[in-house]
Every structure is written in C-alpha cells, then in structure tokens.
CSV table of C-alpha atoms in Angstrom, one decimal:
chain,number,residue,atom,x,y,z
P,1,MET,CA,8.1,12.9,-67.8
P,2,GLU,CA,8.8,16.6,-68.4
P,3,PRO,CA,8.3,16.4,-72.2
P,4,LEU,CA,4.8,15.0,-71.6
P,5,PHE,CA,4.0,18.0,-69.3
P,6,ARG,CA,5.4,20.3,-72.0
P,7,TRP,CA,3.1,18.7,-74.5
P,8,PHE,CA,0.1,19.1,-72.1
P,9,GLU,CA,0.9,22.8,-71.7
P,10,ALA,CA,1.1,23.2,-75.5
P,11,THR,CA,-2.3,21.6,-76.2
P,12,ALA,CA,-5.0,23.8,-77.8
P,13,ILE,CA,-7.2,23.8,-74.6
P,14,GLY,CA,-4.2,24.7,-72.4
P,15,THR,CA,-3.2,27.5,-74.7
P,16,VAL,CA,-6.7,29.0,-74.9
P,17,VAL,CA,-7.2,28.9,-71.1
P,18,ARG,CA,-3.7,30.4,-70.5
P,19,GLU,CA,-4.1,33.2,-72.9
P,20,SER,CA,-7.6,34.2,-71.8
P,21,LEU,CA,-7.9,36.8,-69.0
P,22,TRP,CA,-11.2,35.4,-67.7
P,23,LEU,CA,-11.4,31.7,-68.6
P,24,PHE,CA,-9.1,30.4,-65.8
P,25,PRO,CA,-10.9,32.4,-63.0
P,26,VAL,CA,-14.4,31.3,-64.4
P,27,ILE,CA,-13.3,27.6,-64.5
P,28,GLU,CA,-11.8,28.0,-61.1
P,29,CYS,CA,-15.1,29.3,-59.7
P,30,VAL,CA,-17.0,26.3,-61.0
P,31,HIS,CA,-14.3,24.0,-59.7
P,32,LEU,CA,-14.7,25.6,-56.2
P,33,LEU,CA,-18.5,25.3,-56.3
P,34,ALA,CA,-18.3,21.7,-57.2
P,35,LEU,CA,-15.8,21.2,-54.4
P,36,ALA,CA,-18.3,22.6,-51.8
P,37,LEU,CA,-21.0,20.3,-53.1
P,38,LEU,CA,-18.6,17.3,-53.1
P,39,GLY,CA,-17.5,18.2,-49.5
P,40,GLY,CA,-21.1,18.3,-48.3
P,41,VAL,CA,-22.1,15.1,-49.9
P,42,VAL,CA,-19.0,13.3,-48.7
P,43,LEU,CA,-19.6,14.6,-45.1
P,44,ALA,CA,-23.2,13.6,-45.3
P,45,GLY,CA,-22.1,10.1,-46.0
P,46,ASP,CA,-19.1,9.8,-43.7
P,47,LEU,CA,-20.4,11.6,-40.5
P,48,PRO,CA,-23.3,9.1,-39.9
P,49,LEU,CA,-20.8,6.3,-40.4
P,50,LEU,CA,-18.6,7.9,-37.7
P,51,GLY,CA,-21.6,7.9,-35.4
P,52,ALA,CA,-23.0,11.4,-35.8
P,53,LYS,CA,-26.8,11.6,-35.4
P,54,LEU,CA,-27.5,12.4,-39.0
P,55,PRO,CA,-30.1,10.9,-41.2
P,56,ARG,CA,-28.6,8.2,-43.5
P,57,ALA,CA,-28.8,9.3,-47.0
P,58,GLY,CA,-28.3,5.8,-48.5
P,59,ARG,CA,-28.3,6.2,-52.3
P,60,GLN,CA,-30.2,9.5,-52.4
P,61,LEU,CA,-27.1,11.7,-52.7
P,62,GLU,CA,-25.2,9.4,-55.1
P,63,PRO,CA,-26.1,11.4,-58.2
P,64,TRP,CA,-24.9,14.6,-56.6
P,65,LEU,CA,-21.6,12.9,-55.6
P,66,ARG,CA,-21.0,11.7,-59.1
P,67,GLY,CA,-22.1,15.1,-60.6
P,68,ALA,CA,-19.8,17.0,-58.3
P,69,LEU,CA,-16.8,14.7,-58.9
P,70,PHE,CA,-17.4,14.8,-62.6
P,71,THR,CA,-17.5,18.7,-62.5
P,72,ILE,CA,-14.4,18.9,-60.4
P,73,ILE,CA,-12.4,16.7,-62.9
P,74,ALA,CA,-13.9,18.3,-66.0
P,75,THR,CA,-12.9,21.8,-64.7
P,76,GLY,CA,-9.6,20.6,-63.3
P,77,ILE,CA,-8.3,19.2,-66.6
P,78,PRO,CA,-8.3,22.6,-68.5
P,79,MET,CA,-6.8,24.4,-65.5
P,80,PHE,CA,-4.0,21.8,-65.3
P,81,LEU,CA,-3.4,22.0,-69.1
P,82,SER,CA,-3.0,25.7,-68.9
P,83,GLU,CA,-0.2,25.5,-66.3
P,84,ALA,CA,1.1,21.9,-66.7
P,85,ILE,CA,4.8,22.9,-66.4
P,86,LYS,CA,4.1,24.8,-63.1
P,87,CYS,CA,2.3,21.6,-61.9
P,88,TYR,CA,5.2,19.5,-62.9
P,89,PHE,CA,7.4,21.4,-60.4
P,90,SER,CA,4.8,21.4,-57.7
P,91,PRO,CA,5.0,18.6,-55.1
P,92,PRO,CA,1.4,19.3,-53.8
P,93,PHE,CA,0.1,18.7,-57.3
P,94,PHE,CA,1.4,15.1,-57.4
P,95,TYR,CA,0.1,14.5,-53.8
P,96,LYS,CA,-3.3,15.8,-54.9
P,97,MET,CA,-3.5,13.6,-58.0
P,98,ALA,CA,-2.4,10.5,-56.1
P,99,LEU,CA,-4.9,11.1,-53.3
P,100,LEU,CA,-7.7,11.9,-55.8
P,101,LEU,CA,-7.1,8.7,-57.5
P,102,LEU,CA,-7.2,6.7,-54.2
P,103,ALA,CA,-10.2,8.6,-52.9
P,104,THR,CA,-12.2,8.1,-56.1
P,105,ILE,CA,-11.5,4.4,-56.3
P,106,TYR,CA,-12.2,4.0,-52.6
P,107,THR,CA,-15.4,5.9,-52.8
P,108,PHE,CA,-16.9,3.9,-55.6
P,109,THR,CA,-15.8,0.5,-54.3
P,110,TRP,CA,-15.5,-0.1,-50.6
P,111,ARG,CA,-17.2,3.0,-49.2
P,112,GLN,CA,-20.2,2.6,-51.6
P,113,ARG,CA,-20.7,-0.9,-50.3
P,114,VAL,CA,-20.8,0.3,-46.8
P,115,THR,CA,-23.1,3.4,-47.4
P,116,ARG,CA,-25.5,1.3,-49.4
P,117,ALA,CA,-25.7,-1.5,-46.8
P,118,GLU,CA,-28.9,-1.8,-44.7
P,119,PRO,CA,-28.3,-0.1,-41.3
P,120,GLY,CA,-27.2,-2.5,-38.7
P,121,THR,CA,-25.7,-5.0,-41.1
P,122,VAL,CA,-22.1,-3.6,-41.0
P,123,ARG,CA,-20.2,-3.6,-37.7
P,124,PRO,CA,-19.9,-0.1,-36.2
P,125,ARG,CA,-16.1,-0.4,-36.0
P,126,ILE,CA,-16.0,-1.1,-39.8
P,127,GLU,CA,-18.4,1.8,-40.4
P,128,GLN,CA,-16.2,4.2,-38.4
P,129,LEU,CA,-13.1,3.1,-40.1
P,130,THR,CA,-14.7,3.4,-43.6
P,131,GLY,CA,-15.9,7.0,-42.8
P,132,ALA,CA,-12.6,8.0,-41.2
P,133,VAL,CA,-10.5,6.8,-44.2
P,134,SER,CA,-12.8,8.6,-46.6
P,135,LEU,CA,-12.6,11.9,-44.7
P,136,ALA,CA,-8.9,11.6,-44.5
P,137,LEU,CA,-8.5,11.0,-48.2
P,138,TRP,CA,-10.8,13.8,-49.3
P,139,PHE,CA,-9.3,16.2,-46.7
P,140,GLY,CA,-5.9,15.4,-48.2
P,141,VAL,CA,-7.1,16.1,-51.7
P,142,GLY,CA,-8.5,19.5,-50.7
P,143,PHE,CA,-5.6,20.4,-48.6
P,144,SER,CA,-2.9,19.6,-51.1
P,145,GLY,CA,-5.0,21.2,-53.9
P,146,ARG,CA,-5.0,24.6,-52.1
P,147,TRP,CA,-1.2,24.3,-51.8
P,148,ILE,CA,-0.5,24.0,-55.5
P,149,ALA,CA,-0.9,27.8,-55.5
P,150,PHE,CA,2.0,28.2,-53.1
P,151,TYR,CA,4.6,25.5,-53.8
R,1,MET,CA,-4.1,57.8,-42.0
R,2,THR,CA,-7.4,55.9,-42.1
R,3,PHE,CA,-8.4,53.1,-39.8
R,4,LEU,CA,-7.7,50.5,-42.5
R,5,GLN,CA,-4.3,51.8,-43.2
R,6,TRP,CA,-3.5,51.7,-39.5
R,7,LEU,CA,-4.8,48.2,-39.3
R,8,GLU,CA,-2.7,47.1,-42.2
R,9,ASN,CA,0.4,48.4,-40.4
R,10,THR,CA,-0.2,46.6,-37.2
R,11,PRO,CA,2.4,43.8,-36.5
R,12,GLY,CA,-0.2,41.0,-36.8
R,13,SER,CA,-1.3,42.1,-40.2
R,14,VAL,CA,2.3,42.4,-41.4
R,15,TYR,CA,3.1,39.0,-39.9
R,16,ILE,CA,0.3,37.2,-41.7
R,17,ARG,CA,1.0,38.9,-45.0
R,18,GLU,CA,4.6,38.0,-45.0
R,19,SER,CA,4.4,34.5,-43.5
R,20,LEU,CA,5.4,31.5,-45.6
R,21,MET,CA,3.1,29.0,-43.8
R,22,PHE,CA,0.5,30.9,-41.8
R,23,TYR,CA,-1.2,32.7,-44.7
R,24,PRO,CA,-1.5,29.5,-46.8
R,25,LEU,CA,-2.8,27.6,-43.8
R,26,VAL,CA,-5.5,30.2,-43.0
R,27,GLU,CA,-6.5,30.2,-46.7
R,28,THR,CA,-6.6,26.4,-46.7
R,29,ALA,CA,-8.8,26.4,-43.5
R,30,HIS,CA,-11.1,28.9,-45.2
R,31,VAL,CA,-11.5,26.6,-48.3
R,32,LEU,CA,-11.9,23.4,-46.3
R,33,ALA,CA,-14.4,25.0,-44.0
R,34,LEU,CA,-16.3,26.1,-47.1
R,35,CYS,CA,-17.0,22.4,-47.8
R,36,LEU,CA,-18.4,21.9,-44.3
R,37,PHE,CA,-20.4,25.1,-44.2
R,38,LEU,CA,-21.7,25.3,-47.8
R,39,GLY,CA,-22.0,21.6,-48.1
R,40,MET,CA,-24.5,21.5,-45.2
R,41,ILE,CA,-26.4,24.5,-46.5
R,42,ALA,CA,-26.5,23.0,-49.9
R,43,LEU,CA,-28.0,19.8,-48.5
R,44,LEU,CA,-30.8,21.7,-46.8
R,45,ASP,CA,-31.4,23.8,-49.9
R,46,LEU,CA,-31.5,20.8,-52.2
R,47,ARG,CA,-34.0,19.2,-49.8
R,48,LEU,CA,-36.1,22.4,-49.9
R,49,VAL,CA,-36.0,22.5,-53.7
R,50,GLY,CA,-37.0,18.9,-53.7
R,51,ALA,CA,-33.8,17.7,-55.4
R,52,GLY,CA,-32.2,15.6,-52.7
R,53,LEU,CA,-32.9,13.7,-49.5
R,54,ARG,CA,-36.5,13.6,-50.4
R,55,THR,CA,-37.4,10.8,-48.0
R,56,VAL,CA,-35.9,12.6,-44.9
R,57,PRO,CA,-38.2,15.1,-43.1
R,58,VAL,CA,-37.2,18.7,-43.7
R,59,SER,CA,-37.1,19.5,-40.0
R,60,GLN,CA,-34.6,16.6,-39.5
R,61,VAL,CA,-32.4,17.8,-42.3
R,62,ALA,CA,-32.4,21.3,-40.8
R,63,ALA,CA,-31.9,20.2,-37.2
R,64,ARG,CA,-29.1,17.7,-38.0
R,65,PHE,CA,-27.1,19.4,-40.7
R,66,LEU,CA,-27.4,23.1,-39.8
R,67,PRO,CA,-25.5,22.9,-36.5
R,68,LEU,CA,-22.6,21.3,-38.4
R,69,GLY,CA,-22.9,24.0,-41.0
R,70,LEU,CA,-22.7,26.7,-38.3
R,71,ALA,CA,-19.5,25.1,-37.0
R,72,GLY,CA,-18.1,25.4,-40.5
R,73,PHE,CA,-19.3,29.0,-40.6
R,74,ALA,CA,-17.4,29.8,-37.4
R,75,VAL,CA,-14.2,28.6,-39.0
R,76,MET,CA,-15.0,30.5,-42.2
R,77,ALA,CA,-15.7,33.7,-40.3
R,78,ILE,CA,-12.5,33.5,-38.2
R,79,SER,CA,-10.2,32.6,-41.1
R,80,GLY,CA,-12.0,35.2,-43.2
R,81,LEU,CA,-11.4,37.9,-40.7
R,82,LEU,CA,-7.7,36.9,-40.5
R,83,LEU,CA,-7.4,37.0,-44.3
R,84,PHE,CA,-9.1,40.4,-44.3
R,85,TYR,CA,-6.8,41.6,-41.5
R,86,SER,CA,-3.7,40.6,-43.6
R,87,GLY,CA,-4.6,43.2,-46.3
R,88,PRO,CA,-7.6,45.3,-45.2
R,89,VAL,CA,-7.0,48.3,-47.6
R,90,LYS,CA,-6.7,46.1,-50.7
R,91,ALA,CA,-9.7,44.0,-49.7
R,92,ALA,CA,-12.0,46.9,-48.8
R,93,ASN,CA,-11.3,48.5,-52.2
R,94,ASN,CA,-11.9,45.4,-54.1
R,95,ILE,CA,-15.3,45.4,-55.9
R,96,PHE,CA,-15.6,41.6,-55.5
R,97,PHE,CA,-15.1,41.8,-51.8
R,98,GLN,CA,-17.7,44.5,-51.5
R,99,VAL,CA,-20.3,42.5,-53.6
R,100,LYS,CA,-19.4,39.4,-51.5
R,101,MET,CA,-20.2,41.1,-48.2
R,102,ALA,CA,-23.5,42.4,-49.7
R,103,LEU,CA,-24.4,39.0,-50.9
R,104,ILE,CA,-23.6,37.4,-47.5
R,105,LEU,CA,-26.0,40.0,-45.9
R,106,LEU,CA,-28.7,39.0,-48.4
R,107,THR,CA,-28.2,35.2,-47.6
R,108,GLY,CA,-28.7,36.1,-43.9
R,109,LEU,CA,-31.9,38.0,-44.7
R,110,ASN,CA,-33.2,35.2,-46.9
R,111,ALA,CA,-32.5,32.7,-44.1
R,112,LEU,CA,-34.3,34.8,-41.5
R,113,LEU,CA,-37.3,35.4,-43.7
R,114,PHE,CA,-37.5,31.7,-44.4
R,115,HIS,CA,-37.1,30.8,-40.7
R,116,PHE,CA,-39.8,33.2,-39.5
R,117,THR,CA,-42.4,32.6,-42.2
R,118,ILE,CA,-42.8,29.4,-44.1
R,119,TYR,CA,-40.6,27.3,-41.8
R,120,LYS,CA,-42.9,28.1,-38.9
R,121,ARG,CA,-45.5,25.9,-40.5
R,122,VAL,CA,-43.0,23.2,-41.4
R,123,ALA,CA,-45.2,20.6,-39.6
R,124,GLY,CA,-47.6,20.8,-42.5
R,125,TRP,CA,-45.1,19.9,-45.2
R,126,ASP,CA,-42.3,18.2,-43.3
R,127,LEU,CA,-42.7,14.9,-45.1
R,128,ALA,CA,-43.5,16.3,-48.6
R,129,PRO,CA,-40.8,15.1,-51.1
R,130,SER,CA,-41.5,18.3,-52.9
R,131,PRO,CA,-42.0,21.3,-50.5
R,132,PRO,CA,-44.3,24.2,-51.2
R,133,LEU,CA,-43.3,26.9,-53.7
R,134,ARG,CA,-42.2,29.4,-51.1
R,135,ALA,CA,-39.9,27.0,-49.5
R,136,LYS,CA,-38.5,26.0,-52.9
R,137,LEU,CA,-37.9,29.7,-53.7
R,138,ALA,CA,-36.1,30.2,-50.4
R,139,GLY,CA,-33.9,27.2,-51.1
R,140,ALA,CA,-33.2,28.2,-54.7
R,141,LEU,CA,-32.4,31.8,-53.7
R,142,SER,CA,-30.0,30.6,-51.0
R,143,LEU,CA,-28.2,28.4,-53.5
R,144,VAL,CA,-27.9,31.2,-56.0
R,145,LEU,CA,-26.7,33.7,-53.4
R,146,TRP,CA,-24.1,31.4,-51.9
R,147,CYS,CA,-22.8,30.5,-55.4
R,148,GLY,CA,-22.4,34.3,-55.9
R,149,VAL,CA,-20.5,34.6,-52.6
R,150,VAL,CA,-18.1,31.8,-53.6
R,151,ILE,CA,-17.6,33.3,-57.0
R,152,CYS,CA,-16.9,36.8,-55.7
R,153,GLY,CA,-14.6,35.3,-53.1
R,154,ARG,CA,-12.6,33.5,-55.7
R,155,MET,CA,-12.5,36.5,-58.1
R,156,GLN,CA,-11.2,38.7,-55.3
R,157,ALA,CA,-7.8,37.3,-56.0
R,158,TYR,CA,-7.8,38.8,-59.5
R,159,ASN,CA,-8.7,42.4,-58.7
R,160,TRP,CA,-9.5,43.2,-62.3
R,161,PHE,CA,-11.0,46.5,-61.6
R,162,GLN,CA,-8.2,48.0,-59.6
R,163,HIS,CA,-5.2,50.0,-60.7
C-alpha cells in the first residue's frame, strides 16, 4: 500500500498544498469550522434520542449535516494528499478513516430512519441505542483525528 | 523575570509541556468540547438568522441548547487555561492569541447586548420562522465572530509573525 500513498503525496494538489505556507492552515481552519457545525448537528439529533429534553429537529437540520460532512471531506482530502506518507505511518489516521466510513454509512442509513420517524413510533430503547452508537462513532472520529498530529 | 516567565517555569507548566499523553489529551478535549459549545451556539444563531430549526420557537432553542453549550464552554475554558499554562510566554506574544481573546470578548458583548435588548421582547417573534432584522444581525455577528475565534485559535499553532 505504500506506493499508493507515495503516489497520493506526489499528486499536483498534494504538492501545491505542501509547498504553500498558508494553504494548509487555511484549509485546516475550514475543516475545523465544519467540524464544529457537524458536531452541533449530530448532537442536536442524538441527544433527544438519548432522552434529553431538546426539541426534535426532524429533517430540518439534514441539509446542514450533509453540508458540514461534505466540507469536512472536501477539505480533508487536500490535507491528506499533502502529507500522505506521514498518514501512512500514523495509526490514528487509519482508525479515523475506518470510523468515518462507519459513521457516515450509519448516519445516512439506520440513524436517518430513526431521526425521521414520527415521535413515539420507535421504542425508547432503540432510540437510545441509536443515539449512543452515533455519538460514540463521531467521538471516535474527532478523537483519532486530533491524534494524527501526535502519532 | 516577568509573571508569565515565572508561570512558565512552574512544575505544572513544565509537566504539561513535556508530557507525551497529557498535552494531546487536553488539546483533544479542547477540540471535542468545541463541537459541543460552538455547535449549540451555531444552532441558536442559525435559528436567529432564519436558516435552521425554523419551526422550533426561538425561546425553546435558547433554553434547551444554551445550557449544553455552556457545559461545553466550561470544558473549553478549563482545557484552554491548561493549554495557555503550558506555554504562557509564547501564547501571550502570539498575535493570533491576542486577536482570539479580543474576539471572545466581542462575542460576549454581542451576546449580552442581544440578551438585554431584542431578546427581552422575544415573546413577540418567538414563532416567526424568520426573526426580526436585529435578531438576525446578532445571530450573524455571533457566527462571524466565533468563526474568527476558531480561525485564530487554529492559526496560533503557526506563529507566522514571531521570530
């Protein structure tokens, strides 16, 4: 797999970002802002499932969830390309990617079914489990992401 | 020796700075709490601007989401203080840190102004999907200022304007 990551690092985008003084920090800022938004929207969906006395957003926040996730991935790719070889040797990077994949699939399949359901139609236990799994997955993504910088 | 230099030489500061696990953990807590704090603030701001949760009364968004946001803020403040404590001289001399602190002050003023003026009359526009202009302005200003805080916080790591 190492040749593939070397190829990633040599791509035009990767090179431009790596050789620029300001491009990586600027992309990183947008990545972080989208993360804050994603965190808020995910919490606004999960906490009511867990029983918190919050208004149910239903589908109202779905465009923001998709927008935040799109922005995170769109800014994550150039950052990854600029330091693909470092990522190759970073265990947290692989944890993060695996968790991100799981969290994304889960969010747009099972979790979406539960958050879109009419209140009272899903058993509370199932709701709680759905919210807890979602929180755990996204927590793992954010946690391992921060640790790419250290290991 | 200045106060900040003294602070930087205290054993606690040295410990955090040189730790393999503690410093990354504090930083991770700072970033994850950001999601809780800014996420909740953003939800209220989006509601004020008229861009999200339009069917939920404004007072309900504020009453339900803000306490959670404040819990996030507490974690941010504690972890932020620890991060500052780990290298106070470097932080205090960093232009991004200085701007960040000024912006946080402005967000506080904006929130206070909103709370004691237009929000006092929230009963009149609680259910409006699109709140009055002054509420929209307060929400938009809050979003812009907090984005500035995050950007400055992130850029602090790069200290471009230091020797």
